[in-house]
Amino acid sequence: MHINMKIATKYIVVAILLVGFTSCQKNSRPNYQYMPNMYEPIGYEAYQESDAFANGVEAQLPAEGSIPRGNFMPYEIEDTNEGYELAKASLTNPLDSTQVDFVRGKELYDVYCGICHGNKGNGQGKLVQREKILGVPSYDDAGRAITTGSIYHVIYYGKNTMGSYANQLNEEERWQVTAYVEKLKAELEK
Amino acid sequence: MKHVIYRNLTSRILSLGFIILLTVSTSLSAQEGDVAKGKSLFNANCAACHKLNKPMTGPALANVEQRLIEEEGLDREWINNWIRNSSALIKSGDAYANKIYNEWNQVAMNAFPQLSDQDITDILAYTAAPPPAPVVVDAGADAVVQEPGISNDLILGALAVLFALLALALVLVKRTLNRFAEAKGIDTVIEEKRTPIWKAFIQNQFLVLVTAIFFLLASGYFVYGYFMQVGIDQGYEPVQPIHYSHRIHAGDNAIDCKYCHSSARVSKHSGIPSLNICMNCHKAIGEVAAETQQEGLKEYGVDYNAEIQKLYEAVGWDGTGYTGETQPVKWIRIHNLPDFAYFNHSQHVSVAGLECQTCHGPVEEMEIMYQHSPLTMGWCINCHRETNVKVKDNGYYTKIHEQLSKKYGVEQLTAAQMGGLECGKCHY
């Protein structure tokens, strides 16, 4: 009986060690580090939690009314039906013909717009073809009759189901995309 | 004398005929619109803002014509006017038009002057058509998936039983043979006194030496291996607060990486997308397709619809609008370089034009995101040694490329030859 107990404890110890070793290799946990104090940053990291701000995260919105450096024009037309009509009627592209770069415009368009609007602008993007998102109009839709201003306005604020792309595209990129959308519209109307 | 039963026969037949005609004609007029055509028109023009059975940007449209007639007394003429130019109808002071406009937060409906009367009839026929019976995927999928499962189990079970029977038969045969041998007086077991193998081993000192050296080397190898992987998180696969499938988004739907991780183009970080980017699509997609849901439950044990609900809770979306009550999603960071190494995404993505997959692996196949590359210094350096810099059409590189290609005597320069191995480039 005594010997049996000894054997049993041996087996148990081996089993615990095995379980211990295998659980060390779990992929859901990060690995050990040699010198964590050299790995961990002293300054704040992006998205870090922090007590420094009231909402407990490091990532903060810029203070209201702050303006980025460089060429910046605030977009002052409001996100209302009147604002849409105003933009549609009056807004024009500040980029002149030498600054409009259709290669870049296409690149950005294919990433951010083509997935729904289709790379030709006919409203037949991959998500539409797979029936994930429906009702995406073609750019030559007569009822909407999009213009430079309305394209920019909708990229900036979004409309109906479409969301705002103001945080994925900066001002200059939005105008590049606008110019490219106009090009697609002209091609569709041919 | 006439039989009583045939009295007024002609008038009855006439009235019966009239009733039949009436039913047929009414059903004809109701089916005047082509449901299939209406569906494609609806999907192309209306579905951006309207669903059949759920409010979206605009109200739900199932049976809209009938409801308008019954509840508001509005005819087809009104519907046509509304669809072709709703804002004109609102301006004309139409009571119901103004009421519905204000009810839906004064979102102006697009004008559809291009829709003909027939088009609108088709669309209304589609909205009036009974919804297709919910596809019973469950039973079908169960049957399809389980059938091979059951037969596999059966085959394995049958094999196990067969082997057990064979083993039993062998034991029985051996016993019987032994018994025969005993009966005939033959010694079956011939035993010899031998030194046990471990004693022989200890007595042979050369063998002991070789074994000791082998064990030392082997343990040295394993200890070295263990220490070399400390601090490397290759394969790290944490459980995220919301189960996000890169396989579905980047793989099946082929959404570009930079659609969500847009800051990889312009910044040091490839940012975690903010939830408004999820909502660009998930405003419209509240539920995954039935097959996708089944696949998730069967293969990955994930309820995708419940995961989308988690997104809605975090972003404060109640199905039609934002409530303003948001909660941060505490994503767990996977790729993390130590603080003493500098890495810039835009330099690699925009300037070098690398594919994300070069470092992050086949993300479009990953159901759960994991770290594909070791992210060690050796790994960085190796790539810098092997990869040629794209200098074409890049004015920034014109001069340095001229000078360096003369110095090295090559046309194509690797990142290392451009200074990609200098310590200060990444450690400062």
Coordinates of N, CA, C and O in Angstrom, one line a residue, chain A residues 53-174:
Chain A
F53 N -6.5 61.3 -18.5 CA -7.7 61.9 -19.0 C -8.9 61.3 -18.4 O -9.0 60.2 -17.9
A54 N -10.0 62.1 -18.4 CA -11.2 61.7 -17.7 C -11.8 60.4 -18.3 O -12.3 59.6 -17.5
N55 N -11.7 60.2 -19.6 CA -12.3 59.0 -20.1 C -11.4 57.8 -20.1 O -11.7 56.7 -20.7
G56 N -10.2 57.9 -19.5 CA -9.4 56.7 -19.2 C -8.6 56.2 -20.4 O -8.0 55.1 -20.3
V57 N -8.6 56.9 -21.5 CA -7.7 56.4 -22.6 C -6.8 57.5 -23.0 O -7.0 58.7 -22.9
E58 N -5.7 57.0 -23.6 CA -4.6 58.0 -24.1 C -5.1 58.7 -25.3 O -4.8 59.9 -25.5
A59 N -5.8 58.0 -26.2 CA -6.2 58.6 -27.5 C -7.3 59.6 -27.3 O -8.4 59.2 -26.8
Q60 N -7.0 60.8 -27.6 CA -8.0 61.9 -27.4 C -8.3 62.6 -28.7 O -7.4 62.6 -29.6
L61 N -9.5 63.1 -28.8 CA -9.8 64.0 -29.9 C -9.0 65.3 -29.8 O -8.8 65.7 -28.7
P62 N -8.7 65.9 -30.9 CA -8.1 67.3 -30.7 C -9.1 68.2 -30.1 O -10.3 68.0 -30.2
A63 N -8.6 69.2 -29.4 CA -9.4 70.2 -28.7 C -10.3 70.9 -29.8 O -9.9 71.0 -30.9
E64 N -11.5 71.2 -29.4 CA -12.5 71.7 -30.3 C -11.9 73.0 -30.9 O -11.4 73.9 -30.1
G65 N -12.1 73.2 -32.2 CA -11.6 74.4 -32.8 C -10.1 74.4 -33.1 O -9.6 75.4 -33.7
S66 N -9.4 73.3 -32.8 CA -8.0 73.3 -33.2 C -7.8 73.1 -34.7 O -8.6 72.4 -35.3
I67 N -6.7 73.7 -35.2 CA -6.5 73.6 -36.6 C -5.2 73.0 -36.9 O -4.2 73.3 -36.3
P68 N -5.1 72.0 -37.8 CA -3.8 71.3 -38.1 C -2.9 72.3 -38.8 O -3.4 73.3 -39.5
R69 N -1.6 72.0 -38.7 CA -0.6 72.9 -39.4 C -0.7 72.6 -40.9 O -1.2 71.6 -41.3
G70 N -0.2 73.5 -41.7 CA -0.1 73.3 -43.1 C -1.4 73.9 -43.8 O -2.1 74.6 -43.3
N71 N -1.5 73.4 -45.1 CA -2.7 73.9 -45.9 C -4.0 73.3 -45.4 O -4.3 72.2 -45.7
F72 N -4.7 74.1 -44.6 CA -5.9 73.5 -44.1 C -7.0 74.5 -44.3 O -6.9 75.7 -44.0
M73 N -8.1 74.0 -44.9 CA -9.3 74.9 -45.1 C -10.4 74.2 -44.3 O -10.8 73.1 -44.6
P74 N -11.0 74.9 -43.4 CA -12.1 74.2 -42.7 C -13.3 74.1 -43.6 O -13.5 74.9 -44.6
Y75 N -14.1 73.0 -43.4 CA -15.3 72.8 -44.3 C -16.5 73.3 -43.5 O -16.8 72.7 -42.5
E76 N -17.0 74.4 -43.9 CA -18.0 75.1 -43.1 C -19.4 74.8 -43.4 O -20.3 75.2 -42.7
I77 N -19.7 74.1 -44.5 CA -21.0 73.8 -44.9 C -21.6 72.7 -43.9 O -20.9 71.7 -43.6
E78 N -22.8 72.9 -43.5 CA -23.3 72.0 -42.4 C -23.9 70.7 -43.0 O -24.2 70.6 -44.2
D79 N -24.0 69.7 -42.1 CA -24.6 68.4 -42.5 C -26.1 68.4 -42.5 O -26.7 67.8 -41.7
T80 N -26.7 69.2 -43.3 CA -28.2 69.3 -43.4 C -28.6 69.2 -44.8 O -27.8 69.2 -45.7
N81 N -29.9 69.1 -45.1 CA -30.4 69.0 -46.5 C -30.0 70.3 -47.2 O -29.7 70.3 -48.3
E82 N -30.1 71.5 -46.4 CA -29.8 72.7 -47.1 C -28.3 72.8 -47.4 O -27.9 73.3 -48.5
G83 N -27.5 72.3 -46.4 CA -26.1 72.2 -46.6 C -25.7 71.4 -47.9 O -24.9 71.8 -48.7
Y84 N -26.4 70.3 -48.0 CA -26.2 69.4 -49.2 C -26.5 70.2 -50.5 O -25.7 70.2 -51.4
E85 N -27.6 70.9 -50.5 CA -28.0 71.6 -51.7 C -27.0 72.7 -52.0 O -26.7 73.0 -53.1
L86 N -26.6 73.4 -50.9 CA -25.7 74.5 -51.1 C -24.3 74.0 -51.7 O -23.8 74.6 -52.6
A87 N -23.8 72.9 -51.1 CA -22.6 72.3 -51.6 C -22.8 71.9 -53.0 O -21.9 72.1 -53.9
K88 N -23.9 71.2 -53.3 CA -24.2 70.7 -54.7 C -24.1 71.9 -55.7 O -23.6 71.7 -56.8
A89 N -24.7 73.0 -55.3 CA -24.8 74.1 -56.2 C -23.5 74.9 -56.3 O -23.2 75.5 -57.4
S90 N -22.8 75.1 -55.2 CA -21.7 76.1 -55.2 C -20.3 75.6 -55.1 O -19.4 76.3 -55.5
L91 N -20.1 74.4 -54.4 CA -18.7 74.0 -54.1 C -18.0 73.6 -55.3 O -18.5 72.9 -56.2
T92 N -16.7 74.0 -55.4 CA -15.9 73.6 -56.6 C -14.6 73.1 -56.0 O -14.2 73.3 -54.9
N93 N -13.9 72.3 -56.9 CA -12.6 71.7 -56.5 C -11.5 72.7 -56.5 O -11.2 73.3 -57.5
P94 N -10.8 72.8 -55.3 CA -9.7 73.8 -55.2 C -8.5 73.3 -56.0 O -7.6 74.1 -56.2
L95 N -8.4 72.0 -56.3 CA -7.2 71.5 -57.0 C -7.4 71.9 -58.5 O -8.4 71.7 -59.1
D96 N -6.3 72.4 -59.1 CA -6.4 72.7 -60.5 C -5.9 71.5 -61.3 O -5.5 70.5 -60.8
S97 N -6.0 71.6 -62.6 CA -5.8 70.5 -63.5 C -4.4 69.9 -63.3 O -4.2 68.7 -63.5
T98 N -3.4 70.7 -62.9 CA -2.1 70.1 -62.7 C -2.0 69.3 -61.4 O -1.1 68.4 -61.2
Q99 N -2.8 69.7 -60.4 CA -2.8 69.0 -59.1 C -3.6 67.7 -59.1 O -3.3 66.9 -58.2
V100 N -4.6 67.6 -59.9 CA -5.4 66.4 -59.9 C -4.6 65.3 -60.5 O -4.0 65.3 -61.5
D101 N -4.6 64.2 -59.7 CA -3.7 63.1 -60.0 C -4.6 61.8 -60.0 O -5.0 61.3 -59.0
F102 N -5.0 61.5 -61.3 CA -6.0 60.4 -61.4 C -5.4 59.0 -60.9 O -6.2 58.1 -60.5
V103 N -4.1 58.9 -61.0 CA -3.5 57.6 -60.5 C -3.8 57.4 -59.0 O -4.2 56.4 -58.6
R104 N -3.4 58.5 -58.3 CA -3.7 58.4 -56.9 C -5.2 58.4 -56.6 O -5.6 57.7 -55.6
G105 N -5.9 59.2 -57.3 CA -7.4 59.2 -57.1 C -7.9 57.8 -57.3 O -8.7 57.3 -56.5
K106 N -7.5 57.1 -58.3 CA -8.0 55.7 -58.5 C -7.6 54.8 -57.4 O -8.4 54.0 -56.9
E107 N -6.3 54.9 -57.0 CA -5.8 54.1 -55.9 C -6.7 54.2 -54.6 O -7.2 53.2 -54.1
L108 N -7.0 55.5 -54.3 CA -7.8 55.7 -53.1 C -9.2 55.3 -53.3 O -9.8 54.7 -52.4
Y109 N -9.7 55.6 -54.5 CA -11.1 55.2 -54.8 C -11.3 53.7 -54.7 O -12.3 53.2 -54.1
D110 N -10.4 53.0 -55.3 CA -10.5 51.5 -55.3 C -10.5 50.9 -53.9 O -11.2 49.9 -53.6
V111 N -9.7 51.6 -53.0 CA -9.7 51.1 -51.6 C -11.0 51.4 -50.9 O -11.6 50.6 -50.2
Y112 N -11.3 52.7 -50.9 CA -12.4 53.2 -50.0 C -13.8 53.2 -50.6 O -14.7 53.1 -49.9
C113 N -13.9 53.4 -51.9 CA -15.2 53.5 -52.5 C -15.6 52.3 -53.3 O -16.8 51.9 -53.3
G114 N -14.6 51.7 -54.1 CA -14.9 50.7 -55.1 C -15.6 49.5 -54.4 O -16.3 48.8 -55.1
I115 N -15.4 49.2 -53.2 CA -15.9 48.0 -52.5 C -17.4 48.0 -52.6 O -18.0 47.0 -52.7
C116 N -18.1 49.2 -52.6 CA -19.5 49.3 -52.7 C -19.9 49.8 -54.1 O -20.7 49.3 -54.8
H117 N -19.3 51.0 -54.5 CA -19.7 51.7 -55.7 C -19.2 51.0 -57.0 O -19.6 51.4 -58.0
G118 N -18.3 50.0 -56.8 CA -17.7 49.4 -58.0 C -16.6 50.2 -58.6 O -16.6 51.4 -58.5
N119 N -15.6 49.5 -59.1 CA -14.4 50.2 -59.6 C -14.7 51.1 -60.8 O -13.9 51.9 -61.2
K120 N -15.9 50.8 -61.4 CA -16.3 51.7 -62.5 C -17.3 52.7 -62.1 O -17.8 53.5 -62.9
G121 N -17.7 52.7 -60.9 CA -18.7 53.6 -60.4 C -20.1 53.3 -60.8 O -21.0 54.2 -60.7
N122 N -20.4 52.1 -61.2 CA -21.7 51.7 -61.6 C -22.6 51.1 -60.5 O -23.6 50.6 -60.7
G123 N -22.1 51.2 -59.3 CA -22.8 50.7 -58.1 C -22.8 49.2 -58.0 O -23.6 48.6 -57.3
Q124 N -21.8 48.6 -58.7 CA -21.7 47.1 -58.6 C -20.4 46.7 -58.0 O -19.6 45.9 -58.6
G125 N -20.2 47.2 -56.8 CA -19.0 46.7 -56.0 C -19.1 45.3 -55.5 O -20.2 44.7 -55.6
K126 N -18.0 44.8 -55.0 CA -18.0 43.4 -54.5 C -19.1 43.2 -53.5 O -19.8 42.1 -53.5
L127 N -19.3 44.1 -52.6 CA -20.3 43.9 -51.5 C -21.7 43.9 -52.0 O -22.6 43.3 -51.5
V128 N -21.9 44.7 -53.1 CA -23.2 44.7 -53.7 C -23.5 43.4 -54.5 O -24.5 42.8 -54.4
Q129 N -22.4 43.0 -55.2 CA -22.6 41.7 -56.0 C -22.9 40.6 -55.0 O -23.6 39.6 -55.4
R130 N -22.3 40.6 -53.8 CA -22.5 39.5 -52.9 C -23.7 39.8 -52.0 O -24.0 39.1 -51.1
E131 N -24.5 40.8 -52.4 CA -25.8 41.2 -51.8 C -25.6 41.4 -50.3 O -26.5 41.1 -49.5
K132 N -24.5 42.0 -49.9 CA -24.3 42.4 -48.5 C -24.8 43.8 -48.3 O -25.5 44.0 -47.3
I133 N -24.6 44.7 -49.2 CA -25.1 46.0 -49.1 C -25.8 46.3 -50.4 O -25.3 46.0 -51.5
L134 N -27.1 46.8 -50.3 CA -27.9 47.0 -51.5 C -28.2 48.4 -51.7 O -28.0 49.3 -50.8
G135 N -28.7 48.7 -52.9 CA -29.2 50.1 -53.2 C -28.1 51.1 -53.4 O -28.3 52.3 -53.2
V136 N -26.9 50.6 -53.8 CA -25.8 51.6 -54.2 C -26.1 52.1 -55.6 O -26.1 51.3 -56.5
P137 N -26.3 53.4 -55.7 CA -26.6 53.9 -57.0 C -25.4 54.0 -58.0 O -24.3 54.1 -57.5
S138 N -25.7 54.1 -59.2 CA -24.6 54.3 -60.2 C -24.4 55.8 -60.2 O -25.3 56.6 -59.9
Y139 N -23.2 56.3 -60.6 CA -22.9 57.7 -60.5 C -23.6 58.5 -61.5 O -23.8 59.7 -61.4
D140 N -24.1 57.8 -62.6 CA -24.9 58.6 -63.6 C -26.4 58.6 -63.3 O -27.2 58.9 -64.1
D141 N -26.7 58.3 -62.0 CA -28.1 58.3 -61.6 C -28.8 59.7 -61.8 O -28.3 60.7 -61.3
A142 N -29.9 59.7 -62.6 CA -30.4 61.0 -63.0 C -31.1 61.7 -61.8 O -31.0 62.9 -61.7
G143 N -31.7 61.0 -60.9 CA -32.4 61.6 -59.8 C -31.4 62.3 -58.9 O -31.7 63.4 -58.3
R144 N -30.2 61.8 -58.7 CA -29.2 62.4 -57.8 C -28.5 63.5 -58.5 O -28.2 64.5 -57.9
A145 N -28.1 63.2 -59.8 CA -27.4 64.2 -60.6 C -26.3 64.8 -59.8 O -26.2 66.0 -59.5
I146 N -25.3 64.0 -59.4 CA -24.2 64.4 -58.5 C -23.3 65.5 -59.2 O -23.1 65.4 -60.4
T147 N -22.8 66.4 -58.4 CA -21.9 67.4 -58.9 C -20.6 67.4 -58.0 O -20.6 66.6 -57.0
T148 N -19.6 68.1 -58.4 CA -18.4 68.2 -57.6 C -18.7 68.4 -56.1 O -18.2 67.7 -55.3
G149 N -19.5 69.4 -55.9 CA -19.8 69.8 -54.5 C -20.6 68.7 -53.8 O -20.2 68.4 -52.6
S150 N -21.5 68.1 -54.4 CA -22.3 67.1 -53.7 C -21.4 65.8 -53.4 O -21.5 65.2 -52.4
I151 N -20.5 65.5 -54.3 CA -19.6 64.4 -54.1 C -18.7 64.6 -52.9 O -18.7 63.8 -52.0
Y152 N -18.1 65.8 -52.8 CA -17.3 66.2 -51.7 C -18.1 66.2 -50.4 O -17.6 65.6 -49.4
H153 N -19.2 66.8 -50.4 CA -20.1 66.9 -49.3 C -20.4 65.5 -48.7 O -20.4 65.2 -47.5
V154 N -20.7 64.6 -49.6 CA -21.1 63.2 -49.2 C -19.9 62.4 -48.7 O -20.0 61.7 -47.7
I155 N -18.8 62.6 -49.3 CA -17.6 62.0 -48.8 C -17.3 62.5 -47.3 O -16.9 61.7 -46.4
Y156 N -17.5 63.8 -47.2 CA -17.2 64.4 -45.9 C -18.1 64.0 -44.8 O -17.7 63.6 -43.7
Y157 N -19.4 64.0 -45.1 CA -20.4 63.7 -44.0 C -21.1 62.3 -44.1 O -21.6 61.8 -43.2
G158 N -21.0 61.7 -45.3 CA -21.8 60.5 -45.5 C -23.2 60.9 -45.8 O -23.6 62.1 -45.7
K159 N -24.0 60.0 -46.3 CA -25.4 60.3 -46.6 C -26.2 59.0 -46.5 O -25.8 57.9 -47.0
N160 N -27.3 59.0 -45.9 CA -28.2 57.8 -45.6 C -27.3 56.7 -45.1 O -26.8 56.9 -44.0
T161 N -27.2 55.6 -45.8 CA -26.5 54.5 -45.2 C -25.0 54.7 -45.3 O -24.2 54.1 -44.6
M162 N -24.5 55.5 -46.3 CA -23.1 55.7 -46.4 C -22.6 56.5 -45.2 O -23.2 57.5 -44.9
G163 N -21.4 56.1 -44.7 CA -20.8 56.8 -43.6 C -19.9 57.9 -44.1 O -19.6 58.0 -45.2
S164 N -19.4 58.6 -43.1 CA -18.4 59.7 -43.4 C -17.0 59.1 -43.6 O -16.6 58.2 -43.0
Y165 N -16.3 59.6 -44.7 CA -15.0 59.1 -44.9 C -13.9 60.2 -44.6 O -12.8 60.2 -45.0
A166 N -14.4 61.2 -43.7 CA -13.5 62.3 -43.4 C -12.3 61.8 -42.6 O -11.3 62.5 -42.6
N167 N -12.4 60.7 -41.9 CA -11.3 60.3 -41.1 C -10.4 59.3 -41.8 O -9.3 59.0 -41.3
Q168 N -10.8 58.8 -42.9 CA -9.9 57.9 -43.7 C -9.2 58.6 -44.8 O -8.1 58.2 -45.2
L169 N -9.8 59.7 -45.3 CA -9.2 60.5 -46.3 C -9.0 61.9 -45.8 O -9.9 62.5 -45.3
N170 N -7.8 62.5 -46.1 CA -7.6 63.9 -45.7 C -8.2 64.8 -46.7 O -8.7 64.3 -47.8
E171 N -8.1 66.1 -46.5 CA -8.8 67.0 -47.4 C -8.4 66.9 -48.8 O -9.2 66.8 -49.7
E172 N -7.0 66.9 -49.0 CA -6.5 66.8 -50.4 C -6.9 65.5 -51.0 O -7.4 65.4 -52.2
E173 N -6.9 64.4 -50.3 CA -7.3 63.1 -50.8 C -8.8 63.0 -51.2 O -9.2 62.4 -52.2
R174 N -9.6 63.7 -50.4 CA -11.0 63.8 -50.7 C -11.2 64.5 -52.0 O -12.1 64.0 -52.8

